[in-house]
Amino acid sequence: MAAAAVAAGPVFWRRLLGLLPGRPGLAALLGRLSDRLGRNRDRRRRRPPWLLLAPLLSPAVPYVTLPPCCLCPEGVHRFQWIRNLVPEFGVSSSHVRVLSSPAEFFELMKGQIKVAKRRVVMASLYLGTGPLEQELVDCLESTLEKSLQAKFPSDLRVSILLDFTRGSRGRKNSRTMLLPLLQRFPEQVRVSLFHTPNLRGLLRLLIPERFNETIGLQHIKVYLFDNSVVLSGANLSDSYFTNRQDRYVFLQDCPEIADFFTELVDAVGDVSLQLRGDNTVQVVEGMVHPYKGDRAAYCKAAHKRVMDVINSARTRQQTLHTQTFHSNSLLTQEDAAAAGDRRPAPDTWIYPLIQMKPFEIQIDEIVTETLLTEAERGAKVYLTTGYFNLTQAYMDLVLGTRAEYQILLASPEVNGFFGAKGVAGAIPAAYVHIERQFYSEVCSLGQQERVQLQEYWRRGWTFHAKGQFTGTWRPRSPL
């Protein structure tokens, strides 16, 4: 989940925004760009020497409450401290599959929906309205219908979490796409629409429909089928099923992870508006309304609801860890298999990082800054983004540490705004301008060998990945 604040910029940019119909993230981008333009004169000079102290001025690694474990497989890895913030899940790498294409992602989801017996949980920014999205909804309907016709009653439940503003845009939208499921299977289907508490009052009345999502939105992307989970950055829209490259990690038969994300989506759903069969919405009984009720009370309740899930899962996983590796009667893998647990020993460790700034939950921010701060000489850090717009804190850490950085960006041609009409068509150039400013700072510090920027390009495609990538690497040197 991400909350984007609209940054105040010069009058020029405010007038520019007034001419636009609105695009996702446009206000934040232009506001950020105006800030950078205002500081451009100062940045032409070399960075002050204190920049080298950035790692010392940043937050320290959170205190590890337990000593490194010499019994369990992960006893020597350096990321154990993260388990003090979020639950730690150990899985076998044989259960982890990285998908490579949008088509593979789409076909996998349809296949998983068709064989789901107990639960389907889908969290996304929005659901599109084209034929491919309808095909996905039809798969859900068919599976739900089979569950009713089964010889034995099925407890299949479908839970969908979307953003309210994006999912309500236009006459035909995410809500209207899902209404038939709610009307036909009211006891089995839940559709929750998260509404940011920051969009309220006069602001909510004045900001146009295609522009209001810049204030804040629901940005979790997780797709869950029984005990298997797809973690991705892709939305449920046709381009993400065809020619918009993203990353997709498929975790097969990982019940603890599936339980956690089910509980997390349920928690965010409980503090969201509930879609009803007549296309109206209502709050969960006893919950503060996100934009009509008291903001502080709503955020406090939402914080507690989400953190209860995180802390409960963290405690549960720590208990499981102790029973597995520190019990007085440790079972061998053969003993575990004989007892019915045939899962291979874990060699991969997963830490779900949560960021919900309106609720004062900033775990992802803390961990990311800590990892960048602790990056040492000889370490390699790979950063991937479809929109290069690092915060100042992250920029200072990249420039102030000694690790090697490979930063993969979208070339202007694969930016989602490329070729758009009007001023919006200049957005790719704006990102290049930010990239150019950053690279100029890299060069002024003589760090171009340590910090390398590269661009993703693929004819006819766009780029949205933050990790896994395919396509052509292209050096971005002549800035």
Coordinates of C-alpha atoms in Angstrom, one line a residue:
M1 CA 0.0 0.0 0.0
A2 CA 1.3 3.4 -0.9
A3 CA 0.3 6.9 0.0
A4 CA 1.5 9.7 -2.3
A5 CA 1.3 13.2 -1.0
V6 CA 0.8 16.0 -3.6
A7 CA 3.9 18.1 -3.4
A8 CA 3.5 21.9 -3.7
G9 CA 5.4 23.3 -6.6
P10 CA 5.9 26.6 -8.4
V11 CA 2.9 28.3 -9.9
F12 CA 4.0 27.1 -13.3
W13 CA 3.5 23.5 -12.3
R14 CA 0.2 24.1 -10.6
R15 CA -1.1 25.7 -13.8
L16 CA 0.3 22.8 -15.8
L17 CA -1.6 20.4 -13.6
G18 CA -4.8 22.3 -14.1
L19 CA -4.6 21.7 -17.8
L20 CA -4.3 17.9 -17.4
P21 CA -7.1 15.4 -17.2
G22 CA -5.0 13.6 -14.6
R23 CA -2.7 10.5 -14.8
P24 CA -1.7 8.2 -11.9
G25 CA 1.3 9.7 -10.1
L26 CA 1.4 12.8 -12.3
A27 CA 1.0 15.3 -9.5
A28 CA 3.7 13.6 -7.3
L29 CA 6.1 13.4 -10.2
L30 CA 5.7 17.1 -11.3
G31 CA 5.9 18.3 -7.7
R32 CA 9.1 16.3 -7.2
L33 CA 10.5 17.6 -10.5
S34 CA 9.8 21.2 -9.5
D35 CA 11.6 20.6 -6.2
R36 CA 14.6 19.3 -8.0
L37 CA 14.6 22.2 -10.5
G38 CA 14.6 24.6 -7.5
R39 CA 17.7 22.9 -6.1
N40 CA 19.4 22.5 -9.4
R41 CA 21.8 25.4 -8.9
D42 CA 23.1 24.1 -5.6
R43 CA 23.5 20.6 -7.0
R44 CA 25.9 21.7 -9.7
R45 CA 28.5 22.0 -7.1
R46 CA 30.2 18.9 -5.6
R47 CA 28.4 17.3 -2.7
P48 CA 29.7 18.4 0.7
P49 CA 32.0 16.1 2.6
W50 CA 29.4 15.2 5.2
L51 CA 27.6 13.1 2.6
L52 CA 30.2 10.4 3.3
L53 CA 28.7 10.3 6.8
A54 CA 25.3 9.3 5.5
P55 CA 25.5 5.7 6.7
L56 CA 26.4 6.9 10.2
L57 CA 23.5 9.4 10.3
S58 CA 20.9 6.8 9.1
P59 CA 19.0 4.5 11.4
A60 CA 21.0 1.7 12.9
V61 CA 20.2 -1.9 12.3
P62 CA 17.3 -2.8 14.6
Y63 CA 18.5 -4.7 17.7
V64 CA 18.4 -8.5 17.3
T65 CA 16.8 -9.9 20.4
L66 CA 18.1 -13.4 19.8
P67 CA 21.7 -14.5 19.2
P68 CA 22.6 -16.1 15.8
C69 CA 21.3 -19.6 15.8
C70 CA 23.9 -22.3 15.1
L71 CA 21.3 -25.1 14.9
C72 CA 19.0 -23.9 12.2
P73 CA 20.0 -23.6 8.5
E74 CA 19.9 -19.8 8.5
G75 CA 22.2 -19.4 11.5
V76 CA 24.8 -17.7 9.4
H77 CA 22.8 -15.3 7.3
R78 CA 22.9 -11.6 7.9
F79 CA 19.2 -10.8 7.6
Q80 CA 18.0 -12.4 10.8
W81 CA 17.3 -9.0 12.4
I82 CA 14.3 -8.5 10.1
R83 CA 12.4 -11.2 12.0
N84 CA 12.1 -8.7 14.9
L85 CA 9.9 -6.6 12.6
V86 CA 7.9 -9.1 10.5
P87 CA 7.3 -12.8 10.4
E88 CA 10.1 -14.9 8.9
F89 CA 9.1 -17.8 6.6
G90 CA 11.5 -20.6 5.7
V91 CA 10.7 -22.5 2.5
S92 CA 12.5 -24.8 0.2
S93 CA 13.8 -23.2 -3.1
S94 CA 12.1 -26.1 -4.9
H95 CA 8.8 -24.4 -4.0
V96 CA 9.8 -21.0 -5.4
R97 CA 9.3 -20.4 -9.1
V98 CA 10.0 -17.1 -10.9
L99 CA 7.7 -16.4 -13.8
S100 CA 9.2 -14.6 -16.8
S101 CA 6.3 -13.2 -18.8
P102 CA 2.9 -11.5 -18.5
A103 CA 1.3 -14.4 -20.5
E104 CA 2.7 -17.0 -18.1
F105 CA 1.4 -14.9 -15.2
F106 CA -2.1 -14.7 -16.7
E107 CA -2.3 -18.4 -17.6
L108 CA -1.0 -19.5 -14.1
M109 CA -3.7 -17.4 -12.4
K110 CA -6.4 -18.9 -14.5
G111 CA -5.2 -22.4 -13.9
Q112 CA -4.9 -21.8 -10.1
I113 CA -8.4 -20.4 -9.9
K114 CA -9.8 -23.4 -11.7
V115 CA -8.4 -25.9 -9.2
A116 CA -8.9 -23.8 -6.0
K117 CA -10.9 -25.6 -3.3
R118 CA -10.7 -23.5 -0.2
R119 CA -9.8 -19.9 -0.9
V120 CA -8.9 -17.4 -3.6
V121 CA -7.5 -14.0 -2.4
M122 CA -6.6 -11.3 -4.8
A123 CA -5.3 -7.8 -3.9
S124 CA -4.5 -5.3 -6.6
L125 CA -4.8 -1.6 -7.4
Y126 CA -7.6 -2.3 -9.8
L127 CA -9.3 -4.8 -12.1
G128 CA -9.5 -3.7 -15.7
T129 CA -12.6 -3.9 -17.9
G130 CA -11.4 -5.6 -21.1
P131 CA -12.0 -9.1 -22.4
L132 CA -9.0 -10.6 -20.6
E133 CA -10.1 -9.3 -17.3
Q134 CA -13.6 -10.7 -18.0
E135 CA -12.0 -14.0 -18.7
L136 CA -10.5 -13.9 -15.3
V137 CA -13.8 -13.1 -13.7
D138 CA -15.5 -15.9 -15.7
C139 CA -12.9 -18.3 -14.2
L140 CA -13.9 -17.2 -10.7
E141 CA -17.6 -17.6 -11.6
S142 CA -17.0 -21.1 -13.0
T143 CA -15.0 -22.3 -9.9
L144 CA -17.6 -20.9 -7.6
E145 CA -20.4 -22.6 -9.5
K146 CA -18.6 -25.9 -9.3
S147 CA -18.2 -25.5 -5.6
L148 CA -22.0 -25.3 -5.3
Q149 CA -22.5 -28.3 -7.5
A150 CA -19.9 -30.5 -5.7
K151 CA -21.0 -33.7 -4.1
F152 CA -20.0 -32.4 -0.7
P153 CA -20.6 -28.7 0.3
S154 CA -17.5 -26.6 -0.5
D155 CA -16.2 -23.8 1.8
L156 CA -14.6 -22.0 -1.1
R157 CA -14.3 -18.3 -0.4
V158 CA -13.2 -15.5 -2.7
S159 CA -11.8 -12.2 -1.3
I160 CA -10.8 -9.3 -3.5
L161 CA -9.2 -6.1 -2.3
L162 CA -8.9 -3.1 -4.6
D163 CA -8.5 0.6 -4.3
F164 CA -11.7 2.6 -4.1
T165 CA -10.7 5.6 -6.2
R166 CA -9.1 3.6 -9.0
G167 CA -11.7 0.8 -8.9
S168 CA -14.6 3.3 -9.1
R169 CA -13.3 5.3 -12.1
G170 CA -15.7 5.6 -15.1
R171 CA -19.1 4.1 -15.7
K172 CA -17.7 0.6 -16.4
N173 CA -15.1 -0.1 -13.8
S174 CA -13.7 -2.7 -11.4
R175 CA -16.9 -2.6 -9.3
T176 CA -19.2 -3.2 -12.1
M177 CA -17.0 -6.1 -13.3
L178 CA -17.4 -7.8 -10.0
L179 CA -21.1 -7.1 -9.2
P180 CA -22.3 -10.4 -10.9
L181 CA -20.1 -12.4 -8.6
L182 CA -21.5 -10.6 -5.5
Q183 CA -25.1 -10.9 -6.7
R184 CA -24.8 -14.6 -7.5
F185 CA -22.6 -15.8 -4.6
P186 CA -23.2 -13.3 -1.8
E187 CA -22.1 -15.8 0.9
Q188 CA -18.8 -16.7 -0.8
V189 CA -17.5 -13.5 -2.3
R190 CA -16.2 -10.4 -0.6
V191 CA -15.0 -7.3 -2.4
S192 CA -13.3 -4.6 -0.3
L193 CA -12.4 -1.2 -1.6
F194 CA -9.7 0.7 0.4
H195 CA -10.3 4.4 0.6
T196 CA -7.4 6.5 1.9
P197 CA -8.2 8.6 5.0
N198 CA -6.3 11.5 3.4
L199 CA -8.9 12.1 0.8
R200 CA -11.8 13.7 2.6
G201 CA -13.9 16.8 3.0
L202 CA -13.5 19.7 0.5
L203 CA -10.4 18.0 -1.0
R204 CA -12.5 15.0 -2.0
L205 CA -15.1 17.2 -3.6
L206 CA -12.7 19.3 -5.6
I207 CA -10.1 16.8 -7.0
P208 CA -11.2 15.3 -10.3
E209 CA -11.9 11.5 -10.5
R210 CA -8.9 10.7 -12.6
F211 CA -6.6 12.6 -10.3
N212 CA -7.8 11.7 -6.8
E213 CA -5.7 8.5 -6.5
T214 CA -2.5 10.6 -6.2
I215 CA -3.6 11.4 -2.6
G216 CA -3.2 7.8 -1.5
L217 CA -4.2 4.3 -2.6
Q218 CA -4.1 0.6 -1.9
H219 CA -1.1 -0.9 -3.7
I220 CA -0.7 -4.5 -2.4
K221 CA -0.3 -7.0 -5.2
V222 CA -0.8 -10.5 -4.0
Y223 CA -2.7 -13.4 -5.7
L224 CA -3.4 -16.4 -3.5
F225 CA -5.0 -19.8 -4.3
D226 CA -5.4 -22.3 -1.5
N227 CA -1.8 -22.6 -0.2
S228 CA 0.0 -21.1 -3.2
V229 CA 0.9 -17.4 -3.5
V230 CA 1.9 -15.1 -6.4
L231 CA 3.8 -12.0 -5.2
S232 CA 4.0 -9.4 -7.9
G233 CA 3.8 -5.8 -8.9
A234 CA 1.3 -6.5 -11.7
N235 CA -2.3 -5.2 -11.6
L236 CA -5.3 -7.1 -12.9
S237 CA -5.3 -5.4 -16.3
D238 CA -4.9 -6.5 -19.9
S239 CA -1.4 -4.9 -20.4
Y240 CA -0.1 -6.8 -17.4
F241 CA -1.3 -10.0 -19.1
T242 CA 0.3 -9.3 -22.5
N243 CA 3.1 -6.7 -22.9
R244 CA 3.8 -4.9 -19.7
Q245 CA 6.8 -6.5 -18.0
D246 CA 6.7 -7.0 -14.3
R247 CA 8.1 -9.5 -11.7
Y248 CA 6.2 -12.5 -10.5
V249 CA 7.3 -14.9 -7.8
F250 CA 5.2 -18.1 -7.4
L251 CA 5.4 -19.7 -4.0
Q252 CA 3.9 -23.2 -4.3
D253 CA 2.4 -25.1 -1.3
C254 CA 3.5 -22.6 1.3
P255 CA 0.6 -22.7 3.8
E256 CA 2.1 -20.4 6.5
I257 CA 2.8 -17.7 3.9
A258 CA -0.7 -18.1 2.4
D259 CA -2.3 -17.9 5.8
F260 CA -0.4 -14.7 6.6
F261 CA -1.4 -12.9 3.3
T262 CA -5.0 -14.1 3.8
E263 CA -5.0 -12.5 7.2
L264 CA -3.3 -9.3 6.0
V265 CA -5.8 -8.9 3.1
D266 CA -8.6 -9.6 5.5
A267 CA -7.3 -6.9 7.9
V268 CA -7.0 -4.3 5.2
G269 CA -10.4 -5.4 4.0
D270 CA -11.9 -4.8 7.4
V271 CA -10.8 -1.2 7.4
S272 CA -12.1 -0.7 3.8
L273 CA -15.5 -0.1 2.3
Q274 CA -17.5 -3.2 1.4
L275 CA -19.0 -3.5 -2.0
R276 CA -22.6 -4.7 -2.0
G277 CA -24.7 -6.3 -4.8
D278 CA -26.5 -3.0 -5.6
N279 CA -23.1 -1.2 -6.2
T280 CA -23.3 0.7 -2.9
V281 CA -20.6 0.5 -0.2
Q282 CA -20.7 0.3 3.5
V283 CA -18.2 0.0 6.4
V284 CA -17.7 -3.1 8.5
E285 CA -19.8 -2.9 11.6
G286 CA -18.0 -1.1 14.4
M287 CA -15.3 0.3 12.1
V288 CA -14.7 4.1 11.8
H289 CA -15.6 5.4 8.3
P290 CA -12.3 6.1 6.4
Y291 CA -13.3 9.6 5.1
K292 CA -16.5 10.6 6.9
G293 CA -15.3 9.6 10.4
D294 CA -12.6 11.0 12.6
R295 CA -9.3 10.5 10.8
A296 CA -7.1 9.9 13.9
A297 CA -9.6 7.3 15.3
Y298 CA -9.7 5.5 11.9
C299 CA -5.9 5.4 11.5
K300 CA -5.5 4.2 15.1
A301 CA -8.0 1.4 14.5
A302 CA -6.4 0.5 11.2
H303 CA -2.9 0.5 12.7
K304 CA -4.0 -1.9 15.4
R305 CA -5.9 -4.2 13.0
V306 CA -2.9 -4.6 10.7
M307 CA -0.2 -4.7 13.3
D308 CA -2.1 -7.4 15.2
V309 CA -1.8 -9.6 12.1
I310 CA 1.9 -8.9 11.7
N311 CA 2.7 -9.5 15.3
S312 CA 0.6 -12.6 15.6
A313 CA 2.2 -14.1 12.6
R314 CA 5.7 -13.1 13.8
T315 CA 5.1 -14.8 17.2
R316 CA 3.6 -17.8 15.4
Q317 CA 6.7 -18.2 13.2
Q318 CA 9.1 -17.7 16.0
T319 CA 7.3 -20.5 18.0
L320 CA 7.4 -22.8 14.9
H321 CA 11.1 -21.9 14.5
T322 CA 11.9 -22.9 18.1
Q323 CA 9.9 -26.1 17.9
T324 CA 11.6 -27.1 14.6
F325 CA 15.2 -26.3 15.4
H326 CA 15.5 -25.9 19.2
S327 CA 13.3 -28.6 20.6
N328 CA 14.9 -31.1 23.1
S329 CA 13.9 -33.8 20.7
L330 CA 14.8 -32.6 17.2
L331 CA 13.3 -34.6 14.4
T332 CA 15.3 -35.7 11.5
Q333 CA 13.9 -35.0 8.0
E334 CA 13.1 -38.7 7.7
D335 CA 11.2 -38.6 11.0
A336 CA 9.3 -35.5 9.8
A337 CA 8.4 -37.2 6.6
A338 CA 7.2 -40.3 8.5
A339 CA 5.0 -38.0 10.7
G340 CA 3.3 -36.7 7.6
D341 CA 5.3 -33.5 6.9
R342 CA 6.9 -34.2 3.5
R343 CA 8.1 -30.7 2.8
P344 CA 11.8 -30.4 2.1
A345 CA 14.1 -28.5 4.6
P346 CA 14.0 -24.7 4.1
D347 CA 16.9 -23.0 2.4
T348 CA 15.1 -19.8 1.4
W349 CA 13.9 -17.1 3.8
I350 CA 11.0 -14.7 3.1
Y351 CA 10.2 -11.5 5.0
P352 CA 7.0 -9.7 3.9
L353 CA 7.7 -6.0 4.3
I354 CA 4.6 -3.7 4.9
Q355 CA 4.4 0.0 4.3
M356 CA 1.2 1.9 5.2
K357 CA 2.3 5.3 6.1
P358 CA -1.2 6.8 6.9
F359 CA -1.3 4.2 9.7
E360 CA 2.2 4.9 10.8
I361 CA 3.4 1.5 9.6
Q362 CA 6.8 2.0 7.8
I363 CA 8.5 -1.4 8.0
D364 CA 9.5 -1.4 4.4
E365 CA 11.1 2.0 4.7
I366 CA 13.0 1.0 7.8
V367 CA 14.3 -2.2 6.3
T368 CA 15.2 -0.7 2.9
E369 CA 17.1 2.2 4.5
T370 CA 18.9 -0.2 6.8
L371 CA 19.9 -2.5 4.0
L372 CA 21.3 0.4 2.0
T373 CA 23.1 1.8 5.0
E374 CA 24.7 -1.5 5.8
A375 CA 25.9 -2.2 2.3
E376 CA 29.6 -2.5 2.5
R377 CA 32.5 -2.3 0.0
G378 CA 32.4 -5.4 -2.2
A379 CA 28.6 -5.8 -1.8
K380 CA 26.4 -5.5 -4.9
V381 CA 23.0 -3.9 -4.8
Y382 CA 20.5 -4.3 -7.6
L383 CA 17.7 -1.7 -7.8
T384 CA 15.0 -1.9 -10.5
T385 CA 12.2 0.6 -11.1
G386 CA 9.8 1.5 -13.9
Y387 CA 9.8 5.1 -12.6
F388 CA 13.2 6.5 -11.4
N389 CA 12.3 8.9 -8.6
L390 CA 14.4 7.9 -5.5
T391 CA 13.7 9.8 -2.3
Q392 CA 16.5 12.1 -1.2
A393 CA 17.3 9.8 1.7
Y394 CA 17.8 6.8 -0.7
M395 CA 19.9 9.0 -3.0
D396 CA 22.2 10.1 -0.2
L397 CA 22.6 6.5 0.9
V398 CA 23.4 5.3 -2.6
L399 CA 26.0 8.1 -3.1
G400 CA 27.3 7.8 0.5
T401 CA 28.0 4.1 0.8
R402 CA 30.7 2.0 -0.8
A403 CA 28.7 -0.9 -2.3
E404 CA 28.4 -1.4 -6.1
Y405 CA 25.0 -0.4 -7.5
Q406 CA 23.3 -1.7 -10.7
I407 CA 20.2 0.4 -11.3
L408 CA 17.8 -0.8 -14.0
L409 CA 15.3 1.8 -15.3
A410 CA 12.7 2.0 -18.0
S411 CA 13.9 3.7 -21.2
P412 CA 11.6 6.6 -22.3
E413 CA 10.1 4.4 -25.0
V414 CA 8.9 1.7 -22.5
N415 CA 7.5 4.3 -20.0
G416 CA 3.7 3.9 -19.7
F417 CA 3.3 7.6 -20.6
F418 CA 5.3 7.4 -23.8
G419 CA 3.3 8.7 -26.7
A420 CA 0.5 10.1 -24.5
K421 CA -1.4 13.2 -25.8
G422 CA -0.8 16.7 -24.4
V423 CA 1.6 17.5 -21.6
A424 CA 1.4 14.0 -20.2
G425 CA 3.5 12.9 -23.2
A426 CA 6.4 14.8 -21.7
I427 CA 6.4 12.6 -18.5
P428 CA 9.1 10.2 -19.8
A429 CA 11.4 13.1 -20.5
A430 CA 10.7 14.4 -17.0
Y431 CA 11.9 11.0 -15.6
V432 CA 15.0 11.2 -17.8
H433 CA 15.7 14.7 -16.4
I434 CA 15.6 13.3 -12.8
E435 CA 17.8 10.4 -14.0
R436 CA 20.2 12.9 -15.6
Q437 CA 20.5 15.0 -12.5
F438 CA 21.3 11.9 -10.4
Y439 CA 23.9 10.7 -12.8
S440 CA 25.5 14.1 -12.9
E441 CA 25.9 13.8 -9.1
V442 CA 27.4 10.3 -9.5
C443 CA 29.9 11.7 -12.0
S444 CA 30.8 14.8 -10.0
L445 CA 31.7 12.4 -7.1
G446 CA 33.7 10.2 -9.5
Q447 CA 31.5 7.2 -8.7
Q448 CA 30.4 6.2 -12.2
E449 CA 32.2 2.9 -12.0
R450 CA 30.5 2.0 -8.7
V451 CA 27.0 3.3 -9.5
Q452 CA 25.8 2.2 -13.0
L453 CA 22.5 3.0 -14.6
Q454 CA 21.0 0.9 -17.3
E455 CA 17.8 1.0 -19.3
Y456 CA 15.3 -1.7 -20.2
W457 CA 14.0 -1.6 -23.7
R458 CA 11.8 -3.9 -25.7
R459 CA 9.9 -3.0 -28.8
G460 CA 6.2 -2.7 -28.2
W461 CA 6.4 -3.3 -24.5
T462 CA 6.2 -1.2 -21.3
F463 CA 8.2 -1.8 -18.1
H464 CA 6.8 -2.0 -14.5
A465 CA 9.2 -4.4 -12.8
K466 CA 10.9 -3.9 -9.4
G467 CA 13.1 -7.0 -9.5
Q468 CA 12.7 -9.7 -12.1
F469 CA 13.3 -8.5 -15.7
T470 CA 13.6 -9.7 -19.3
G471 CA 14.6 -7.9 -22.4
T472 CA 17.5 -5.7 -23.5
W473 CA 20.0 -4.1 -21.1
R474 CA 21.3 -0.8 -22.5
P475 CA 23.9 1.4 -20.8
R476 CA 22.7 4.9 -20.0
S477 CA 26.0 6.7 -20.1
P478 CA 25.8 9.8 -22.4
L479 CA 23.8 11.9 -19.9

